[in-house]
CSV table of C-alpha atoms in Angstrom, one decimal:
chain,number,residue,atom,x,y,z
A,1,UNK,CA,-19.8,2.6,37.7
A,2,UNK,CA,-19.1,4.9,34.8
A,3,UNK,CA,-18.1,3.0,31.2
A,4,UNK,CA,-14.4,4.1,30.3
A,5,UNK,CA,-14.5,6.3,27.3
A,6,UNK,CA,-12.1,4.5,24.6
A,7,UNK,CA,-11.5,7.5,22.2
A,8,UNK,CA,-11.6,11.1,23.7
A,9,UNK,CA,-11.4,14.2,21.4
A,10,UNK,CA,-10.9,17.7,22.8
A,11,UNK,CA,-11.1,20.8,20.9
A,12,UNK,CA,-10.1,18.8,17.6
A,13,UNK,CA,-9.1,21.0,14.7
A,14,UNK,CA,-8.2,20.1,11.3
A,15,UNK,CA,-7.5,22.7,8.5
A,16,UNK,CA,-6.4,21.6,5.1
A,17,UNK,CA,-4.6,24.1,2.8
A,18,UNK,CA,-6.0,24.3,-0.6
A,19,UNK,CA,-2.9,25.8,-2.4
A,20,UNK,CA,-2.8,29.2,0.1
A,21,UNK,CA,-6.6,29.3,1.1
A,22,UNK,CA,-6.9,27.6,4.4
A,23,UNK,CA,-9.7,25.2,4.4
A,24,UNK,CA,-11.0,24.5,8.2
A,25,UNK,CA,-12.6,21.3,8.3
A,26,UNK,CA,-13.1,20.8,11.7
A,27,UNK,CA,-13.8,23.5,13.8
A,28,UNK,CA,-13.3,22.3,17.2
A,29,UNK,CA,-14.9,18.7,18.3
A,30,UNK,CA,-15.0,17.4,21.6
A,31,UNK,CA,-16.1,13.9,21.5
A,32,UNK,CA,-16.2,11.0,24.3
A,33,UNK,CA,-16.6,7.3,23.1
A,34,UNK,CA,-17.4,4.8,25.4
A,35,UNK,CA,-16.4,1.1,25.4
A,36,UNK,CA,-18.3,-1.4,23.6
A,37,UNK,CA,-20.7,1.3,22.3
A,38,UNK,CA,-22.0,1.3,18.6
A,39,UNK,CA,-21.9,5.0,17.7
A,40,UNK,CA,-22.3,6.8,14.3
A,41,UNK,CA,-21.3,9.7,13.0
A,42,UNK,CA,-23.9,11.3,10.6
A,43,UNK,CA,-23.5,14.3,8.1
A,44,UNK,CA,-23.7,15.3,5.1
A,45,UNK,CA,-20.9,14.9,2.8
A,46,UNK,CA,-18.6,17.2,3.1
A,47,UNK,CA,-19.5,18.2,6.8
A,48,UNK,CA,-15.8,16.9,8.0
A,49,UNK,CA,-17.2,13.3,9.4
A,50,UNK,CA,-14.4,11.3,7.1
A,51,UNK,CA,-12.0,13.7,8.2
A,52,UNK,CA,-12.8,13.2,11.9
A,53,UNK,CA,-13.0,9.5,11.3
A,54,UNK,CA,-9.3,10.0,10.1
A,55,UNK,CA,-8.0,11.8,13.3
A,56,UNK,CA,-10.2,9.1,15.8
A,57,UNK,CA,-8.0,6.4,13.9
A,58,UNK,CA,-4.9,8.1,14.1
A,59,UNK,CA,-4.8,7.8,10.2
A,60,UNK,CA,-4.0,11.5,9.9
A,61,UNK,CA,-2.8,14.4,12.3
A,62,UNK,CA,-5.0,17.2,13.8
A,63,UNK,CA,-4.0,21.0,13.1
A,64,UNK,CA,-5.3,21.5,16.6
A,65,UNK,CA,-6.4,19.8,19.6
A,66,UNK,CA,-6.1,16.1,21.0
A,67,UNK,CA,-7.2,12.6,20.4
A,68,UNK,CA,-7.1,10.1,23.2
A,69,UNK,CA,-7.5,6.4,22.5
A,70,UNK,CA,-7.6,4.3,25.3
A,71,UNK,CA,-6.5,7.3,27.5
A,72,UNK,CA,-3.0,7.6,25.6
A,73,UNK,CA,-2.4,10.7,23.9
A,74,UNK,CA,-2.0,9.9,20.2
A,75,UNK,CA,0.0,12.6,19.3
A,76,UNK,CA,2.8,11.4,21.7
A,77,UNK,CA,3.0,8.2,20.0
A,78,UNK,CA,6.1,7.7,18.0
A,79,UNK,CA,5.9,5.7,14.1
A,80,UNK,CA,6.1,2.4,15.9
A,81,UNK,CA,3.7,3.0,18.8
A,82,UNK,CA,1.1,4.5,16.1
A,83,UNK,CA,1.8,1.1,13.9
A,84,UNK,CA,1.2,-1.1,16.8
A,85,UNK,CA,-1.6,1.3,17.8
A,86,UNK,CA,-3.1,0.7,14.5
A,87,UNK,CA,-2.6,-2.8,14.2
A,88,UNK,CA,-3.8,-3.8,17.8
A,89,UNK,CA,-6.4,-1.5,19.0
A,90,UNK,CA,-8.1,-0.5,16.0
A,91,UNK,CA,-9.9,-2.3,12.8
A,92,UNK,CA,-10.5,-0.4,9.7
A,93,UNK,CA,-13.2,-0.6,7.3
A,94,UNK,CA,-13.5,1.8,4.1
A,95,UNK,CA,-16.1,2.6,1.6
A,96,UNK,CA,-13.8,1.3,-1.1
A,97,UNK,CA,-13.0,-1.9,0.8
A,98,UNK,CA,-9.3,-1.3,0.5
A,99,UNK,CA,-8.4,-5.0,0.5
A,100,UNK,CA,-4.9,-5.8,-1.0
A,101,UNK,CA,-5.7,-6.6,-4.5
A,102,UNK,CA,-2.8,-9.2,-5.0
A,103,UNK,CA,-3.8,-11.1,-2.2
A,104,UNK,CA,-6.6,-13.7,-1.3
A,105,UNK,CA,-9.5,-13.3,0.9
A,106,UNK,CA,-7.7,-15.4,3.3
A,107,UNK,CA,-4.3,-13.9,3.0
A,108,UNK,CA,-6.1,-10.3,3.3
A,109,UNK,CA,-6.9,-11.1,6.8
A,110,UNK,CA,-3.6,-13.0,7.7
A,111,UNK,CA,-1.8,-9.5,7.1
A,112,UNK,CA,-2.2,-7.5,10.3
A,113,UNK,CA,-2.1,-10.9,12.1
A,114,UNK,CA,1.5,-11.3,10.4
A,115,UNK,CA,2.4,-7.9,11.6
A,116,UNK,CA,1.3,-8.6,14.7
A,117,UNK,CA,3.6,-11.3,14.9
A,118,UNK,CA,1.5,-14.7,15.1
A,119,UNK,CA,3.0,-17.4,13.0
A,120,UNK,CA,1.8,-18.3,9.6
A,121,UNK,CA,-0.3,-21.2,10.9
A,122,UNK,CA,-1.6,-19.5,13.7
A,123,UNK,CA,-2.9,-16.5,11.8
A,124,UNK,CA,-4.2,-19.1,8.9
A,125,UNK,CA,-6.2,-21.0,11.3
A,126,UNK,CA,-7.8,-17.7,13.1
A,127,UNK,CA,-7.9,-15.8,9.6
A,128,UNK,CA,-10.5,-19.1,8.8
A,129,UNK,CA,-12.5,-18.9,11.5
A,130,UNK,CA,-12.9,-15.1,11.3
A,131,UNK,CA,-14.0,-15.8,7.2
A,132,UNK,CA,-16.9,-18.4,8.8
A,133,UNK,CA,-17.8,-16.0,11.2
A,134,UNK,CA,-18.0,-13.3,8.7
A,135,UNK,CA,-19.8,-16.0,6.7
A,136,UNK,CA,-17.4,-15.9,3.8
A,137,UNK,CA,-16.3,-19.5,4.9
A,138,UNK,CA,-16.3,-21.1,1.3
A,139,UNK,CA,-14.5,-18.0,-0.9
A,140,UNK,CA,-11.6,-17.8,1.2
A,141,UNK,CA,-9.0,-18.4,-1.9
A,142,UNK,CA,-10.3,-15.7,-3.8
A,143,UNK,CA,-9.0,-12.6,-4.7
A,144,UNK,CA,-10.7,-9.2,-4.1
A,145,UNK,CA,-11.8,-8.6,-7.7
A,146,UNK,CA,-13.5,-11.9,-7.7
A,147,UNK,CA,-15.4,-11.4,-5.0
A,148,UNK,CA,-18.6,-9.0,-5.0
A,149,UNK,CA,-19.0,-5.9,-2.7
A,150,UNK,CA,-20.8,-7.1,-0.2
A,151,UNK,CA,-18.4,-9.9,0.0
A,152,UNK,CA,-15.0,-7.8,-0.2
A,153,UNK,CA,-16.4,-5.8,2.7
A,154,UNK,CA,-17.1,-9.1,4.9
A,155,UNK,CA,-13.5,-9.9,4.2
A,156,UNK,CA,-12.7,-6.4,5.5
A,157,UNK,CA,-15.0,-6.7,8.7
A,158,UNK,CA,-13.1,-10.1,9.0
A,159,UNK,CA,-9.6,-8.3,8.3
A,160,UNK,CA,-10.8,-5.6,11.0
A,161,UNK,CA,-11.4,-8.1,13.5
A,162,UNK,CA,-7.8,-10.2,13.1
A,163,UNK,CA,-6.1,-8.7,16.1
A,164,UNK,CA,-9.2,-8.5,18.4
A,165,UNK,CA,-8.9,-4.8,18.4
A,166,UNK,CA,-11.0,-2.6,20.8
A,167,UNK,CA,-12.6,-0.4,18.4
A,168,UNK,CA,-13.9,-0.9,14.7
A,169,UNK,CA,-13.8,2.3,12.6
A,170,UNK,CA,-15.8,2.2,9.6
A,171,UNK,CA,-15.6,5.2,7.2
A,172,UNK,CA,-19.0,4.5,4.9
A,173,UNK,CA,-19.0,1.1,4.9
A,174,UNK,CA,-22.8,0.8,3.2
A,175,UNK,CA,-21.5,3.6,1.1
A,176,UNK,CA,-21.0,1.3,-2.3
A,177,UNK,CA,-23.2,-1.3,-1.4
A,178,UNK,CA,-26.7,-1.9,-2.6
A,179,UNK,CA,-29.6,-1.3,0.3
A,180,UNK,CA,-29.7,-5.1,0.8
A,181,UNK,CA,-26.0,-5.7,1.2
A,182,UNK,CA,-25.7,-2.6,3.3
A,183,UNK,CA,-28.4,-3.9,5.8
A,184,UNK,CA,-26.1,-7.0,5.9
A,185,UNK,CA,-23.1,-5.5,6.5
A,186,UNK,CA,-24.7,-3.3,9.4
A,187,UNK,CA,-26.3,-6.1,11.0
A,188,UNK,CA,-22.9,-8.1,10.8
A,189,UNK,CA,-21.1,-4.9,12.4
A,190,UNK,CA,-23.7,-5.1,15.4
A,191,UNK,CA,-23.2,-8.4,15.6
A,192,UNK,CA,-19.5,-8.2,16.3
A,193,UNK,CA,-20.2,-5.1,18.6
A,194,UNK,CA,-22.6,-7.2,20.9
A,195,UNK,CA,-20.5,-10.7,20.3
A,196,UNK,CA,-17.3,-9.1,20.8
A,197,UNK,CA,-18.0,-6.2,22.6
A,198,UNK,CA,-15.8,-4.2,20.3
A,199,UNK,CA,-16.8,-0.7,19.8
A,200,UNK,CA,-17.8,0.5,16.6
A,201,UNK,CA,-17.6,3.9,15.1
A,202,UNK,CA,-18.8,4.6,11.9
A,203,UNK,CA,-18.9,7.5,9.8
A,204,UNK,CA,-21.7,7.7,7.4
A,205,UNK,CA,-24.9,8.9,5.7
A,206,UNK,CA,-26.8,5.9,5.7
A,207,UNK,CA,-29.7,6.2,7.9
A,208,UNK,CA,-30.3,2.7,8.1
A,209,UNK,CA,-27.2,2.7,10.6
A,210,UNK,CA,-29.4,4.7,13.0
A,211,UNK,CA,-31.4,1.5,13.9
A,212,UNK,CA,-28.6,0.0,15.4
A,213,UNK,CA,-26.6,2.6,17.1
A,214,UNK,CA,-26.1,3.4,20.7
A,215,UNK,CA,-25.6,7.2,20.0
A,216,UNK,CA,-25.6,9.2,16.7
A,217,UNK,CA,-23.4,12.5,16.7
A,218,UNK,CA,-24.7,14.6,13.8
A,219,UNK,CA,-21.6,16.6,12.2
A,220,UNK,CA,-22.3,19.7,10.4
A,221,UNK,CA,-19.6,22.1,8.9
A,222,UNK,CA,-16.9,20.7,10.9
A,223,UNK,CA,-19.2,21.0,14.3
A,224,UNK,CA,-21.4,18.5,16.6
A,225,UNK,CA,-24.6,19.4,15.8
A,226,UNK,CA,-26.4,17.6,18.4
A,227,UNK,CA,-26.0,13.9,19.9
A,228,UNK,CA,-28.5,11.9,20.4
A,229,UNK,CA,-28.8,8.3,22.7
A,230,UNK,CA,-30.8,5.1,22.3
A,231,UNK,CA,-33.9,6.7,23.8
A,232,UNK,CA,-34.1,9.5,21.7
A,233,UNK,CA,-33.5,7.4,18.4
A,234,UNK,CA,-36.3,5.3,18.8
A,235,UNK,CA,-38.7,7.8,18.3
A,236,UNK,CA,-37.4,9.3,15.7
A,237,UNK,CA,-36.8,6.1,13.7
A,238,UNK,CA,-40.3,6.0,12.6
A,239,UNK,CA,-39.6,9.8,11.1
A,240,UNK,CA,-36.4,8.9,9.6
A,241,UNK,CA,-37.4,5.9,8.0
A,242,UNK,CA,-40.2,7.6,6.3
A,243,UNK,CA,-37.9,10.3,5.1
A,244,UNK,CA,-35.6,7.4,3.4
A,245,UNK,CA,-38.9,5.8,1.7
A,246,UNK,CA,-39.6,9.0,0.7
B,1,UNK,CA,-2.1,11.8,31.1
B,2,UNK,CA,0.0,8.8,32.0
B,3,UNK,CA,1.2,7.2,28.5
B,4,UNK,CA,0.4,3.4,29.1
B,5,UNK,CA,3.3,1.4,28.3
B,6,UNK,CA,3.0,-0.4,24.7
B,7,UNK,CA,4.3,-4.0,24.6
B,8,UNK,CA,6.3,-3.6,21.7
B,9,UNK,CA,6.1,-6.2,19.1
B,10,UNK,CA,5.5,-5.5,15.2
B,11,UNK,CA,7.2,-7.9,12.9
B,12,UNK,CA,7.2,-9.0,9.1
B,13,UNK,CA,9.1,-12.5,8.8
B,14,UNK,CA,11.6,-12.2,5.6
B,15,UNK,CA,9.8,-15.6,4.6
B,16,UNK,CA,6.8,-13.5,4.3
B,17,UNK,CA,8.0,-10.8,2.7
B,18,UNK,CA,9.8,-13.0,0.0
B,19,UNK,CA,6.3,-14.8,-0.4
B,20,UNK,CA,4.4,-11.5,-0.7
B,21,UNK,CA,6.6,-9.8,-3.2
B,22,UNK,CA,6.7,-13.0,-5.4
B,23,UNK,CA,3.1,-13.1,-5.5
B,24,UNK,CA,2.8,-9.5,-6.0
B,25,UNK,CA,5.0,-10.2,-9.2
B,26,UNK,CA,3.3,-12.9,-10.7
B,27,UNK,CA,-0.2,-11.8,-10.0
B,28,UNK,CA,0.8,-8.2,-11.6
B,29,UNK,CA,1.8,-9.9,-14.2
B,30,UNK,CA,1.3,-7.9,-17.4
B,31,UNK,CA,2.5,-4.7,-15.3
B,32,UNK,CA,5.7,-6.8,-14.4
B,33,UNK,CA,6.3,-7.7,-17.9
B,34,UNK,CA,5.8,-3.9,-19.0
B,35,UNK,CA,8.4,-2.6,-16.2
B,36,UNK,CA,10.9,-5.4,-16.6
B,37,UNK,CA,10.6,-5.1,-20.5
B,38,UNK,CA,11.6,-1.2,-19.9
B,39,UNK,CA,14.6,-2.3,-17.9
B,40,UNK,CA,15.7,-5.2,-20.4
B,41,UNK,CA,15.4,-2.3,-23.2
B,42,UNK,CA,17.4,0.3,-21.2
B,43,UNK,CA,20.3,-2.4,-20.4
B,44,UNK,CA,20.1,-4.2,-23.9
B,45,UNK,CA,20.9,-0.7,-25.6
B,46,UNK,CA,23.4,0.2,-23.2
B,47,UNK,CA,25.2,-3.7,-23.3
B,48,UNK,CA,25.0,-3.3,-27.1
B,49,UNK,CA,27.0,-0.6,-26.9
B,50,UNK,CA,29.5,-1.7,-24.5
B,51,UNK,CA,29.5,-5.2,-26.7
B,52,UNK,CA,30.2,-3.2,-30.0
B,53,UNK,CA,33.3,-1.5,-28.4
B,54,UNK,CA,34.3,-4.5,-26.7
B,55,UNK,CA,34.5,-6.6,-30.2
B,56,UNK,CA,36.1,-3.2,-31.9
B,57,UNK,CA,38.8,-3.5,-29.8
B,58,UNK,CA,39.1,-7.2,-29.6
B,59,UNK,CA,39.3,-6.8,-33.6
B,60,UNK,CA,41.8,-4.0,-33.5
B,61,UNK,CA,44.1,-6.1,-30.8
B,62,UNK,CA,43.7,-9.5,-32.2
B,63,UNK,CA,42.6,-9.1,-36.0
B,64,UNK,CA,44.0,-9.7,-39.2
B,65,UNK,CA,46.7,-7.1,-40.2
B,66,UNK,CA,45.0,-5.6,-43.1
B,67,UNK,CA,41.9,-5.2,-40.9
B,68,UNK,CA,43.9,-3.8,-37.9
B,69,UNK,CA,45.0,-1.0,-40.2
B,70,UNK,CA,41.4,0.4,-41.4
B,71,UNK,CA,40.3,-0.3,-38.1
B,72,UNK,CA,42.8,1.9,-36.5
B,73,UNK,CA,42.5,4.4,-38.8
B,74,UNK,CA,38.7,5.0,-37.7
B,75,UNK,CA,39.4,4.2,-34.2
B,76,UNK,CA,39.8,7.9,-33.1
B,77,UNK,CA,36.7,8.6,-34.8
B,78,UNK,CA,35.0,5.4,-33.6
B,79,UNK,CA,35.9,6.0,-29.8
B,80,UNK,CA,34.4,9.7,-30.0
B,81,UNK,CA,31.6,8.3,-31.5
B,82,UNK,CA,31.3,5.2,-28.8
B,83,UNK,CA,31.2,7.8,-25.7
B,84,UNK,CA,28.6,9.6,-27.6
B,85,UNK,CA,26.7,6.4,-27.6
B,86,UNK,CA,27.3,5.3,-24.2
B,87,UNK,CA,26.1,8.4,-22.7
B,88,UNK,CA,23.2,8.3,-24.6
B,89,UNK,CA,22.2,5.1,-24.2
B,90,UNK,CA,23.3,5.4,-20.1
B,91,UNK,CA,20.7,8.4,-20.2
B,92,UNK,CA,17.9,6.5,-22.0
B,93,UNK,CA,18.5,3.3,-19.5
B,94,UNK,CA,18.2,5.8,-16.4
B,95,UNK,CA,15.1,7.7,-17.6
B,96,UNK,CA,13.3,4.5,-18.6
B,97,UNK,CA,13.9,2.6,-15.8
B,98,UNK,CA,13.3,5.2,-13.5
B,99,UNK,CA,10.5,6.0,-14.6
B,100,UNK,CA,8.7,2.7,-15.2
B,101,UNK,CA,9.4,1.7,-11.6
B,102,UNK,CA,8.1,5.2,-10.5
B,103,UNK,CA,4.7,4.8,-12.1
B,104,UNK,CA,4.3,1.4,-11.3
B,105,UNK,CA,5.0,2.0,-7.5
B,106,UNK,CA,3.1,5.4,-7.2
B,107,UNK,CA,0.0,3.9,-8.1
B,108,UNK,CA,0.2,1.7,-5.5
B,109,UNK,CA,-0.2,4.4,-2.9
B,110,UNK,CA,-3.6,3.4,-1.7
B,111,UNK,CA,-2.1,0.0,-1.2
B,112,UNK,CA,0.7,1.3,0.9
B,113,UNK,CA,-1.5,3.4,3.1
B,114,UNK,CA,-3.6,0.5,3.8
B,115,UNK,CA,-0.6,-1.5,4.8
B,116,UNK,CA,0.0,1.3,7.5
B,117,UNK,CA,-3.6,1.1,8.7
B,118,UNK,CA,-3.6,-2.7,9.1
B,119,UNK,CA,0.1,-1.7,11.4
B,120,UNK,CA,2.8,-2.0,8.9
B,121,UNK,CA,5.7,0.0,9.7
B,122,UNK,CA,7.6,2.1,7.0
B,123,UNK,CA,10.5,-0.3,7.1
B,124,UNK,CA,7.9,-3.3,6.1
B,125,UNK,CA,6.7,-1.4,2.9
B,126,UNK,CA,10.2,-0.5,2.0
B,127,UNK,CA,11.2,-4.3,2.8
B,128,UNK,CA,8.5,-5.4,0.2
B,129,UNK,CA,9.3,-3.3,-2.7
B,130,UNK,CA,12.9,-3.4,-2.3
B,131,UNK,CA,12.6,-7.6,-2.8
B,132,UNK,CA,10.4,-6.5,-5.4
B,133,UNK,CA,12.0,-4.2,-7.5
B,134,UNK,CA,15.2,-6.3,-6.9
B,135,UNK,CA,13.4,-9.1,-8.6
B,136,UNK,CA,12.5,-6.5,-11.3
B,137,UNK,CA,16.1,-4.9,-11.8
B,138,UNK,CA,17.9,-8.5,-11.6
B,139,UNK,CA,15.5,-10.0,-14.2
B,140,UNK,CA,15.4,-7.1,-16.4
B,141,UNK,CA,19.1,-6.3,-16.2
B,142,UNK,CA,20.5,-10.3,-16.9
B,143,UNK,CA,18.2,-10.5,-20.0
B,144,UNK,CA,18.9,-7.1,-21.3
B,145,UNK,CA,22.6,-8.0,-21.0
B,146,UNK,CA,22.2,-11.2,-22.6
B,147,UNK,CA,19.9,-9.8,-25.5
B,148,UNK,CA,22.6,-7.1,-26.3
B,149,UNK,CA,25.5,-9.6,-26.2
B,150,UNK,CA,23.8,-11.9,-28.7
B,151,UNK,CA,22.5,-9.0,-30.9
B,152,UNK,CA,26.0,-7.6,-31.6
B,153,UNK,CA,27.6,-11.0,-31.6
B,154,UNK,CA,25.4,-11.5,-34.5
B,155,UNK,CA,26.1,-8.4,-35.9
B,156,UNK,CA,30.1,-9.0,-36.0
B,157,UNK,CA,29.4,-12.4,-36.9
B,158,UNK,CA,27.5,-11.3,-40.2
B,159,UNK,CA,30.2,-8.5,-40.9
B,160,UNK,CA,33.2,-10.9,-40.5
B,161,UNK,CA,32.3,-14.1,-40.0
B,162,UNK,CA,34.6,-16.7,-38.3
B,163,UNK,CA,37.0,-14.1,-37.1
B,164,UNK,CA,34.2,-12.7,-34.7
B,165,UNK,CA,34.5,-16.0,-32.9
B,166,UNK,CA,38.3,-16.4,-33.0
B,167,UNK,CA,38.7,-12.7,-30.6
B,168,UNK,CA,35.4,-13.1,-29.1
B,169,UNK,CA,36.2,-10.6,-26.1
B,170,UNK,CA,34.7,-12.8,-23.5
B,171,UNK,CA,36.1,-10.9,-20.3
B,172,UNK,CA,35.6,-7.3,-21.5
B,173,UNK,CA,31.7,-8.7,-22.1
B,174,UNK,CA,31.5,-10.2,-18.7
B,175,UNK,CA,32.9,-7.0,-17.1
B,176,UNK,CA,30.4,-4.7,-19.0
B,177,UNK,CA,27.7,-7.1,-18.4
B,178,UNK,CA,28.5,-7.2,-14.9
B,179,UNK,CA,28.5,-3.4,-14.9
B,180,UNK,CA,25.3,-3.1,-16.6
B,181,UNK,CA,23.5,-5.4,-14.5
B,182,UNK,CA,24.5,-3.6,-11.5
B,183,UNK,CA,23.5,-0.4,-12.8
B,184,UNK,CA,19.8,-1.9,-13.9
B,185,UNK,CA,19.5,-3.5,-10.6
B,186,UNK,CA,20.2,-0.1,-8.5
B,187,UNK,CA,18.5,2.2,-10.5
B,188,UNK,CA,15.4,-0.3,-10.5
B,189,UNK,CA,15.7,-0.2,-6.6
B,190,UNK,CA,16.0,3.4,-6.5
B,191,UNK,CA,13.4,4.4,-8.9
B,192,UNK,CA,11.0,1.7,-6.6
B,193,UNK,CA,12.2,2.8,-3.1
B,194,UNK,CA,11.8,6.8,-3.6
B,195,UNK,CA,8.0,6.6,-4.4
B,196,UNK,CA,7.7,4.0,-2.0
B,197,UNK,CA,9.2,5.8,0.9
B,198,UNK,CA,7.4,8.9,0.1
B,199,UNK,CA,4.0,6.7,0.2
B,200,UNK,CA,5.2,5.2,3.5
B,201,UNK,CA,5.9,8.6,5.1
B,202,UNK,CA,2.8,10.0,4.5
B,203,UNK,CA,0.1,9.9,7.2
B,204,UNK,CA,-2.2,7.0,5.7
B,205,UNK,CA,-5.0,8.9,5.3
B,206,UNK,CA,-3.1,10.9,3.0
B,207,UNK,CA,-1.4,8.0,1.4
B,208,UNK,CA,-5.0,6.8,0.6
B,209,UNK,CA,-6.2,9.8,-0.8
B,210,UNK,CA,-3.2,10.7,-3.1
B,211,UNK,CA,-4.2,10.4,-6.7
B,212,UNK,CA,-1.7,9.8,-9.2
């Protein structure tokens, strides 16, 4: 039985206006991401991967083309449904962590659950469990600025998982982290992908991500250059790691 | 493509919103103090002009004959000057408060974008900033009004001694205080809600990108 698509884009285009000059960033992306898949969108900076990420996550509107999340056309949703989608269906992880600075780790994780209508007690209980899951059981009452980058990203992952989303979208999740911490975060994402059956979509240029990806989508100049699946990747990983070491 | 029915349920209970706003004020204490101070200064200035007028009027009405004569002589001149002063202090107050609130909220655009990523409706964002700016506005205005009255009372005490107390225009001062507090709070709320609204209406990606 073929697997169901969780995200589908058709002829996705995005053009930014720089003053009066149009700057096409995405030039027609057709992509299908399956349920439970771990997919990496790779490409150099400026290739449009963050823009693609924003479109897939319903965080920005495409200039042309369609995005379907769980077979729902995002463009057809009103503000309330869009907020609901962001709250329940998608968990976001950012390069800069984007935790709410005035809230503790625990409260940051509770926030999306409170929006989703859980009581404070339920939310707190679940947030505690999630913090244990991501390996931060002890630092629950710390504010983001009291946590290291890796710890903040763990909180962000726990927050992304708060409402049991179908998709986790991670934009350069390892971009602000050192090599070792980055590896840990990637392992954690993969673990969540396996255990919770959540689709993970990362936009990254971190080659460490190749190891855990089911498929890699290479983006260049706003177009998909090629898509490689697991079998192909295995052969190439040696090469790529060599590149990284050099 | 059939649109799947989405079970609608998103909420931000008032208790949580209140707690969040309160905590935000507490943690950004330094910033809060600066914002509150600028409201306080604006209102204190406005209130001191109001109080000064109230005292002068009270002295004209109830003061001794000799004082009344000199005061009445100057009263025409005084009135023109006080209109100027009130307009000026109003201007200072409006610009100061609105500017302080605009700055403090605009710099939190990324936070607003993040909240929207977590499923916040525009309404939630507005509610949070409404509560915060209400607290700023009320606190700053009340303190400002008290300081304004206090300062002018001392000035008149030094000038006229006991007489100032015997004609103390409590009613007028109360009325002016109310006006100032309502004005200060309203300005604070407008100054905060406008930028919050702008950020909340943006696509989250845009709000998070927004540089200030």
